[in-house]
Every structure is written in C-alpha cells, then in structure tokens.
XYZ file of C-alpha atoms in Angstrom:
479
model
C -6.787 -93.923 151.569
C -6.030 -96.551 154.238
C -8.130 -99.636 153.395
C -7.644 -103.150 154.834
C -10.200 -105.172 152.854
C -8.666 -106.606 149.672
C -11.744 -106.010 147.491
C -12.055 -102.457 148.815
C -8.413 -101.921 147.782
C -9.360 -102.979 144.249
C -12.165 -100.404 144.314
C -9.708 -97.689 145.339
C -7.405 -98.735 142.490
C -10.389 -98.682 140.126
C -11.184 -95.088 141.068
C -7.517 -94.163 140.710
C -7.353 -95.733 137.242
C -10.361 -93.697 136.128
C -8.705 -90.563 137.508
C -5.410 -91.250 135.697
C -7.034 -92.116 132.371
C -9.919 -89.634 132.254
C -9.487 -87.348 135.273
C -13.204 -87.417 135.989
C -16.031 -89.875 136.748
C -14.317 -91.515 139.725
C -17.521 -91.686 141.797
C -19.612 -93.049 138.938
C -17.206 -95.898 138.202
C -17.255 -97.070 141.851
C -21.081 -96.847 141.993
C -21.251 -98.919 138.801
C -18.798 -101.559 140.062
C -20.660 -101.831 143.394
C -23.993 -102.342 141.592
C -22.465 -105.039 139.336
C -21.091 -106.898 142.384
C -24.473 -106.688 144.094
C -26.197 -108.178 141.041
C -23.484 -110.863 140.727
C -24.116 -111.955 144.338
C -27.768 -112.661 143.515
C -26.783 -114.681 140.440
C -24.261 -116.705 142.472
C -27.005 -117.509 144.986
C -29.058 -118.900 142.111
C -26.225 -121.290 141.260
C -24.778 -119.590 138.148
C -21.038 -120.099 137.761
C -18.817 -116.991 138.181
C -17.207 -117.558 134.748
C -20.647 -117.467 133.094
C -21.496 -114.250 134.953
C -18.177 -112.694 133.880
C -18.800 -113.662 130.244
C -22.307 -112.215 130.391
C -20.994 -108.964 131.878
C -18.370 -108.739 129.106
C -21.056 -109.156 126.416
C -23.293 -106.587 128.085
C -20.469 -104.035 128.438
C -19.757 -104.309 124.698
C -23.455 -103.708 123.926
C -23.542 -100.688 126.296
C -20.360 -99.119 124.852
C -21.630 -99.528 121.278
C -24.996 -98.050 122.260
C -23.271 -95.032 123.855
C -21.466 -94.473 120.558
C -24.823 -94.669 118.771
C -26.593 -92.075 120.971
C -23.610 -89.696 121.229
C -23.459 -86.351 119.469
C -20.554 -84.282 118.183
C -19.793 -80.991 119.874
C -18.119 -78.488 117.543
C -15.840 -75.815 118.981
C -13.082 -73.494 117.886
C -10.159 -71.653 119.433
C -11.165 -68.218 118.105
C -14.446 -67.597 119.929
C -14.895 -69.064 123.401
C -17.917 -66.988 124.455
C -20.526 -69.475 123.120
C -18.816 -72.145 125.202
C -19.262 -70.276 128.459
C -22.761 -70.467 129.921
C -24.005 -73.159 127.564
C -22.796 -76.596 128.490
C -23.534 -78.143 131.827
C -22.037 -81.052 133.682
C -23.702 -83.353 136.186
C -22.088 -83.624 139.601
C -22.089 -86.611 141.888
C -21.840 -85.085 145.363
C -22.071 -86.418 148.845
C -25.597 -85.105 149.337
C -26.084 -83.084 146.202
C -26.222 -83.437 142.458
C -25.832 -80.070 140.855
C -25.952 -78.678 137.356
C -23.114 -76.289 136.664
C -24.176 -73.919 133.911
C -20.725 -73.290 132.543
C -18.697 -74.467 129.637
C -18.440 -78.040 128.427
C -14.748 -77.517 129.088
C -15.360 -76.758 132.742
C -15.571 -80.035 134.550
C -17.138 -80.934 137.814
C -16.455 -77.792 139.792
C -17.486 -78.575 143.324
C -20.592 -76.420 143.519
C -21.467 -77.695 146.978
C -18.544 -75.501 148.086
C -19.820 -71.929 148.241
C -16.454 -70.356 147.546
C -16.096 -72.192 144.217
C -19.741 -71.722 143.270
C -19.434 -67.984 143.836
C -17.025 -67.406 140.948
C -17.623 -70.428 138.726
C -17.919 -68.194 135.645
C -14.471 -66.713 136.322
C -12.909 -70.157 136.846
C -14.660 -71.407 133.692
C -13.057 -68.680 131.587
C -9.637 -69.390 133.096
C -9.970 -73.148 132.444
C -11.092 -72.638 128.839
C -8.338 -70.160 128.031
C -5.645 -72.281 129.711
C -6.596 -75.423 127.796
C -6.912 -73.633 124.449
C -3.517 -71.977 125.043
C -1.692 -75.313 125.225
C -3.964 -77.401 122.967
C -2.815 -78.691 119.595
C -6.183 -78.737 117.808
C -4.745 -80.305 114.648
C -3.374 -83.319 116.505
C -6.286 -83.201 118.985
C -3.932 -83.314 121.936
C -3.410 -81.339 125.147
C -0.240 -81.525 127.218
C -1.485 -80.777 130.737
C 2.125 -80.589 131.969
C 2.272 -77.200 130.227
C -0.432 -75.882 132.592
C 0.993 -75.161 136.025
C -1.525 -74.710 138.858
C -0.119 -72.688 141.757
C -1.793 -71.327 144.878
C -0.936 -68.855 147.616
C -2.925 -68.167 150.772
C -4.264 -64.625 150.913
C -6.628 -62.472 148.908
C -9.951 -63.838 147.679
C -10.912 -66.468 145.113
C -11.924 -63.774 142.606
C -8.221 -62.762 142.475
C -7.403 -66.084 140.779
C -5.730 -65.287 137.463
C -4.354 -66.904 134.329
C -0.742 -65.949 133.608
C 0.578 -66.473 130.091
C 3.921 -67.590 131.379
C 5.460 -69.131 134.497
C 5.402 -68.187 138.173
C 8.295 -69.134 140.436
C 7.929 -69.050 144.216
C 11.271 -67.230 144.581
C 12.526 -63.661 144.629
C 15.653 -61.870 143.418
C 18.712 -63.062 145.324
C 19.660 -59.497 146.395
C 17.132 -56.918 147.648
C 18.792 -54.138 145.580
C 18.453 -55.978 142.279
C 15.821 -54.582 139.842
C 12.279 -55.883 140.444
C 11.185 -55.649 136.802
C 13.079 -56.580 133.648
C 11.664 -56.008 130.163
C 12.787 -58.004 127.107
C 14.717 -60.322 129.414
C 17.352 -62.699 128.080
C 17.514 -65.510 130.594
C 20.465 -67.808 131.310
C 19.087 -71.033 132.825
C 21.887 -72.725 134.780
C 22.276 -75.984 136.655
C 25.873 -75.152 137.652
C 26.538 -73.307 140.927
C 28.201 -69.892 141.281
C 31.082 -71.211 143.349
C 34.726 -72.315 142.845
C 35.158 -75.918 141.655
C 35.681 -78.489 144.395
C 37.958 -81.541 144.097
C 36.101 -84.859 143.884
C 38.391 -86.470 146.470
C 39.059 -85.466 150.072
C 41.267 -82.425 150.250
C 42.912 -80.131 152.771
C 44.327 -76.637 152.309
C 46.964 -75.378 154.759
C 47.210 -71.585 155.019
C 49.984 -70.373 157.268
C 50.573 -66.842 155.975
C 48.439 -63.818 155.159
C 49.826 -63.807 151.604
C 48.573 -67.333 150.963
C 45.112 -66.434 152.263
C 45.087 -63.318 150.071
C 46.091 -65.408 147.034
C 43.321 -67.926 147.734
C 40.758 -65.143 148.130
C 41.842 -63.469 144.887
C 41.649 -66.810 143.082
C 38.093 -67.360 144.355
C 37.137 -63.841 143.332
C 38.574 -64.489 139.862
C 36.382 -67.598 139.535
C 33.301 -65.531 140.408
C 34.417 -62.735 138.042
C 34.852 -65.176 135.160
C 31.449 -66.779 135.774
C 29.613 -63.445 135.889
C 31.550 -62.173 132.864
C 30.615 -65.253 130.803
C 26.937 -64.559 131.523
C 27.369 -60.877 130.592
C 29.325 -61.693 127.408
C 26.519 -63.806 125.922
C 24.040 -60.983 126.582
C 22.124 -62.410 129.560
C 20.072 -59.892 131.558
C 18.773 -62.418 134.123
C 20.310 -65.570 135.616
C 18.118 -68.370 136.968
C 20.196 -70.932 138.851
C 19.216 -74.327 140.256
C 21.778 -74.021 143.042
C 22.652 -71.330 145.539
C 25.600 -68.979 145.673
C 27.328 -67.301 148.573
C 27.213 -63.648 149.586
C 30.332 -62.715 147.634
C 28.911 -64.017 144.356
C 25.584 -62.374 145.137
C 27.279 -59.048 145.856
C 29.263 -59.289 142.621
C 26.156 -60.068 140.563
C 24.403 -57.029 142.023
C 27.364 -54.721 141.290
C 27.657 -56.041 137.729
C 23.937 -55.252 137.251
C 23.035 -58.888 136.558
C 19.833 -59.884 138.433
C 19.774 -63.488 139.608
C 17.356 -66.011 141.124
C 18.673 -68.999 143.080
C 17.411 -72.350 144.395
C 14.896 -72.869 141.571
C 13.593 -76.476 141.394
C 14.315 -78.808 138.502
C 10.684 -79.060 137.343
C 10.325 -75.271 137.368
C 13.582 -74.914 135.434
C 12.238 -77.238 132.727
C 8.981 -75.261 132.500
C 10.910 -71.979 132.276
C 13.094 -73.459 129.521
C 10.016 -74.630 127.566
C 8.204 -71.322 128.018
C 11.122 -69.045 127.160
C 12.609 -71.218 124.421
C 15.909 -71.426 126.276
C 18.248 -74.337 126.983
C 19.293 -75.586 130.410
C 23.071 -75.096 130.627
C 25.063 -77.480 132.886
C 28.453 -75.679 132.558
C 29.472 -72.036 132.111
C 31.734 -73.042 129.215
C 28.682 -74.174 127.217
C 26.783 -70.889 127.597
C 26.039 -69.283 124.202
C 23.588 -66.569 123.064
C 21.466 -69.206 121.279
C 20.816 -70.998 124.582
C 19.295 -67.969 126.296
C 15.561 -67.915 126.951
C 13.507 -64.848 126.088
C 10.608 -63.249 127.943
C 8.826 -59.948 127.355
C 8.532 -59.191 131.069
C 9.998 -60.613 134.280
C 8.686 -59.011 137.473
C 8.800 -59.640 141.189
C 5.460 -59.328 142.957
C 4.809 -58.916 146.698
C 1.658 -60.076 148.460
C -0.040 -58.079 151.204
C 1.830 -57.077 154.329
C 3.709 -60.400 154.423
C 7.143 -60.722 152.910
C 5.942 -63.359 150.430
C 7.272 -62.661 146.953
C 6.923 -64.448 143.634
C 8.563 -64.076 140.264
C 6.332 -63.723 137.170
C 7.885 -64.621 133.798
C 5.402 -63.360 131.179
C 5.061 -62.817 127.407
C 7.419 -65.721 126.767
C 8.783 -66.753 123.381
C 6.714 -69.945 123.621
C 3.402 -68.810 125.082
C 2.069 -72.389 125.224
C 3.153 -72.707 128.853
C 0.637 -71.028 131.198
C 0.051 -70.801 134.940
C -3.239 -70.706 136.830
C -2.512 -68.762 140.009
C -5.133 -69.366 142.732
C -5.741 -67.082 145.708
C -7.887 -67.963 148.698
C -8.542 -67.246 152.346
C -7.047 -70.496 153.647
C -5.137 -73.563 152.509
C -8.210 -75.811 152.335
C -9.973 -73.411 149.976
C -6.967 -73.332 147.647
C -6.595 -77.132 147.647
C -10.311 -77.645 146.863
C -10.110 -75.131 144.029
C -6.984 -76.854 142.691
C -8.841 -80.179 142.581
C -11.808 -78.548 140.860
C -9.619 -76.923 138.212
C -7.710 -80.183 137.699
C -10.992 -81.960 136.901
C -11.940 -79.087 134.594
C -8.681 -79.339 132.676
C -9.012 -83.132 132.343
C -12.534 -82.922 130.906
C -11.335 -80.194 128.553
C -8.557 -82.468 127.326
C -11.048 -85.297 126.794
C -13.326 -83.065 124.705
C -10.433 -82.034 122.491
C -9.317 -85.650 122.041
C -12.837 -86.770 121.238
C -15.563 -84.130 120.959
C -18.415 -86.641 121.243
C -20.781 -86.099 124.172
C -23.613 -88.042 125.801
C -26.359 -86.414 127.838
C -26.199 -86.677 131.620
C -28.697 -86.848 134.440
C -28.628 -90.651 134.169
C -30.136 -90.534 130.654
C -27.194 -92.378 129.054
C -27.329 -95.152 131.693
C -31.116 -95.567 131.332
C -30.817 -95.730 127.538
C -27.998 -98.305 127.797
C -30.056 -100.311 130.310
C -32.997 -100.493 127.868
C -30.665 -101.498 125.003
C -28.877 -104.193 127.052
C -32.209 -105.570 128.355
C -33.516 -105.840 124.783
C -30.332 -107.556 123.580
C -30.421 -110.168 126.380
C -33.153 -112.187 124.597
C -30.799 -112.835 121.650
C -28.410 -114.909 123.807
C -29.590 -118.497 124.407
C -27.219 -119.477 127.265
C -27.217 -118.636 130.969
C -25.233 -115.516 130.058
C -28.555 -113.780 129.370
C -29.215 -113.724 133.136
C -25.914 -111.870 133.636
C -26.756 -109.493 130.774
C -30.117 -108.660 132.393
C -28.329 -108.185 135.737
C -25.943 -105.769 133.982
C -28.967 -103.791 132.742
C -30.305 -103.611 136.315
C -26.893 -102.442 137.565
C -26.898 -99.592 135.031
C -30.054 -98.280 136.713
C -28.125 -97.721 139.965
C -26.638 -94.404 138.751
C -29.968 -92.663 137.904
C -31.451 -94.104 141.118
C -28.578 -92.590 143.125
C -29.123 -89.266 141.347
C -32.862 -89.314 142.169
C -32.219 -90.274 145.797
C -29.563 -87.581 146.292
C -31.962 -84.996 144.824
C -34.705 -85.833 147.340
C -36.935 -87.599 144.788
C -38.608 -91.006 145.068
C -35.939 -93.164 143.378
C -38.030 -96.095 142.074
C -41.004 -93.993 140.952
C -38.785 -91.398 139.247
C -36.668 -94.010 137.456
C -39.726 -95.956 136.278
C -41.362 -92.784 134.934
C -38.230 -91.666 133.047
C -37.554 -95.139 131.648
C -41.126 -95.502 130.348
C -40.876 -91.994 128.864
C -37.646 -92.949 127.022
C -39.257 -96.117 125.597
C -42.498 -94.339 124.663
C -40.876 -91.371 122.858
C -37.783 -93.316 121.702
C -35.693 -90.432 123.076
C -32.395 -91.333 124.839
C -32.033 -87.810 126.273
C -34.577 -88.147 129.094
C -32.914 -88.230 132.522
C -33.491 -87.319 136.164
C -34.617 -83.712 136.695
C -32.322 -83.148 139.684
C -32.762 -79.368 139.852
C -36.535 -79.435 139.427
C -36.358 -77.400 136.204
C -39.622 -78.900 134.955
C -38.311 -80.990 132.068
C -36.575 -84.370 131.976
C -34.963 -83.649 128.600
C -31.266 -83.254 129.381
C -30.693 -81.710 125.953
C -32.944 -78.804 126.927
C -31.221 -78.516 130.305
C -27.790 -78.679 128.591
C -26.525 -81.384 130.938
C -23.913 -83.577 129.300
C -20.534 -85.248 129.731
C -17.833 -86.692 127.524
C -18.433 -89.939 125.659
C -14.983 -91.386 126.376
C -15.411 -90.720 130.099
C -18.700 -92.622 130.219
C -17.380 -95.514 128.096
C -14.293 -95.786 130.293
C -16.484 -96.008 133.408
C -18.388 -99.016 132.036
C -15.283 -100.794 130.709
C -13.195 -100.314 133.873
C -16.044 -101.293 136.221
C -16.716 -104.467 134.161
C -13.031 -105.460 134.126
C -12.643 -105.100 137.896
C -15.874 -107.013 138.647
C -14.788 -109.840 136.291
C -11.497 -110.061 138.167
C -13.242 -110.114 141.556
C -15.628 -112.862 140.394
C -12.658 -115.105 139.575
C -11.252 -114.828 143.125
C -12.030 -117.995 145.143
C -10.639 -116.875 148.484
C -8.322 -114.359 150.094
C -5.537 -115.744 152.272
C -4.127 -113.289 154.796
C -0.662 -113.809 156.332
C -2.143 -113.301 159.793
C -4.256 -116.478 159.374
C -1.164 -118.699 159.530
C-alpha cells in the first residue's frame, strides 16, 4: 500500500503486525486504533497531557485483556472426528459493506462470504482447511507448522474442483515426453547437482583441430553422463528430481535407461519434497546413497483441459505431514481471493490449536470489556481515569461499526445490547447482524479466538501510545 502520511504508515504496519502474529483481525485492530486516537484528540483538547493519556490507555488495556480471559471459554476438539466441527462454529466478518456469519467450523476463518464464488462452496473449503491443519498439527505440543501446507492454484475448472492432496504438487512435468507418466512406490533422488560435465572454475579454452579429438571429447562427455545416470540407478532410484537443467543428450540417456527425471525444480519445492518423502537433498553424485532417497507411494503427471499445462503430484509420501491445497478457478482473481481466504482459515486454525480459548463475537466481547473498563475507571484517583473512560468509549466503536454495516441504527442498537448485558449479567449479547432474532452470540454460534482479540487490543494500544508521544513530524521536503 502506497501511503504518504507518517501516521497512516504506522497504521499499515499495525495491520501487518496483526497479520504476521495472528493472521486475522487486521480490520478490527485498525478500527480500534482509530477510535483510540479519536478519543485521545478530545482529551488533548481538554488539556490532559499525552503521557497521562498513554498511561491511562495502558491501564485500561490490561483491564480489558484480563476481562477477556475471564469471559472466555474453552473449545474442546480432537483429531479423530472432525464432523462436529463443521457446521457448528461461526466467525464474524468485517467486510466493506457487510458483516456476515459463516456457519462453518471454528477452524475455518474469515472466508470472504461477500464473494459469491467462495460462499458457494464454503463447506467444501471448510473441510479442506480442517483436514489440512489437522494433518500437520502436533496436538501434543499444540503447534502447527504452516510451512508444511502448500497452497497452489491453477486457472481453469471450477472452485468445487479444489482438492487437498496428501503430498506435494510441482508445477513441472517429466523432462522427456516418452518417460512414464505414473510411478508407483517411487524412490526419489533429490539432486542439487546438474547432469552435465564439470566445468573449470577459471577461464578455459579447448582447441579441437582434428575429428579424433572431437570424438574423444564427445566420448568423454558421454562417459560423464553415463556415470551420473549409473550412480542413480545403482542406489535404486526410480525417479530423479533435479534443481538444475540438463541438455538433450543427458535427457535422451535418462529416457533410454528408463530413469524418469524432472528438471528446474525450485529450492523451496525441493525442501518440501525432501520433508514429505523423507529424503535428503544431495549436492554431489558421489554422496548419493540408498538411505538418502525419498519414498512416495505414487508419483503421477496430470494434464489440465485442452491446454498443455501439466503438474506433477507426489502422493502417499513417507512423511504425510506435508500437504497441498490445490485451488481451481475460472480466473486469476478468483484463485487469489480464495488463497487469501484459505490463508486466514489456516491461521485461525493454528491459533485455536495453540490456545483453544474462544470469546463470542458480534461485538459482545468489546461491549463486555467496555462495561468492565468503565466500572474500573472509578478506582483510579488521577487524571488517568479520563483516559480509561475514553478507552471504554473506543471499545464501543467495533459493535457500532457492525451495527452500521448491517443497516441497523448504531446508537440505539448498541445502547439496547449494552443495557441487556448489564441487566442479565451476560457477556454473550452482541449485535444481531443477520437478523436471526436473538442477540445471544452463543446461540448463534458466532465466536473468534481469544488470543486474536487480545492481540488486537494490545497492538492497537501500543501504536496509539507511540503516536501520542510524537510532538511533530519533520519532512525532508520542508528544508
């Protein structure tokens, strides 16, 4: 995003920090920071020092985070049965003009339901997201390595053709068209050395003045290729995946020796293949041993439509923890939007596995925190209590935005829900965005992760404190 204003740049960084840390809640954190700055401006006009406002905000953020912990609930799940997770949990969406309730899994994050193509097969994407995360999750350590989930897309087909592959896809094909397209029980040699004769490190020149010398040079080159292919065959490899290319002679030799090969595979893909197949990346042919070969139950080349696009599927790997989500769509924009949606889904899934505490959405958590912070303000004798009350008012900005985006009267709706929370002492009342008929978010199954909500409040408070301590911005163009 190209932003000139220095404070706006901080807001962009704030959203980026939330995305890196949590992967979700980027809109909410900016809304919160904007509301805190708006309240701080009013306090500054009343003559309260910025340091006092910052201290008050810090106190209020601690109260809000502790209160979120108090009203949170544990969400129990297991890897064996995912069906109860599917159409139960719901997540609130902050949209441009819409706030929607996605009746999916608590693992499925904020799928962009204002996009019809994603909304159409949200159940299918939910299942894929759940299975992908549970495939790579270490539930004992409560950790998920998202690097093990590769998200690939190819234009063509329809979104319903999106699939989860228990293995790796490589956007390459066999180096020779006559090589076999399917290999079962493959033993894979993963190489970072090229199939070509060694080249001197220094500048060199070869003078050939007779046919015999040329023939000798050609035979020597052929012997190099023969030795390389033979080393791969001797260790039992049935497929060679090489980071570099090889010329037509090497390719022809590989085909005749019945050794399928794939060339020009990227470094990141090589690492994923090595992790998935349990193989080792080999930098020199001399180091190739049977123990360093990767193993896969099935390697197949797949063609798409009438185009000549081909991809390599490496499935049923020795280490099935590496998976690929392969997205299909009618155009590039559709695929990119779906990728972003699935990325958010995977991030929220990771957060739930790290900490399975949830708070209810629809603005209910913010309203409850606002009431708690407002009540705690009276306990502080200094001018900080004004900042604490301002923090409580800023918390109301999120439910007000939800009500406004849903076509409701913001002030009336917020006042009614807040009074209902105080009257019934129930922190689960929020904004009924979808006009279901009840404000109880527990009944509507609208919730989000506790750590995501806490991170929003903490990050927004930190950035606003930093902005309050800025006296002036000096631009180089002014001098």
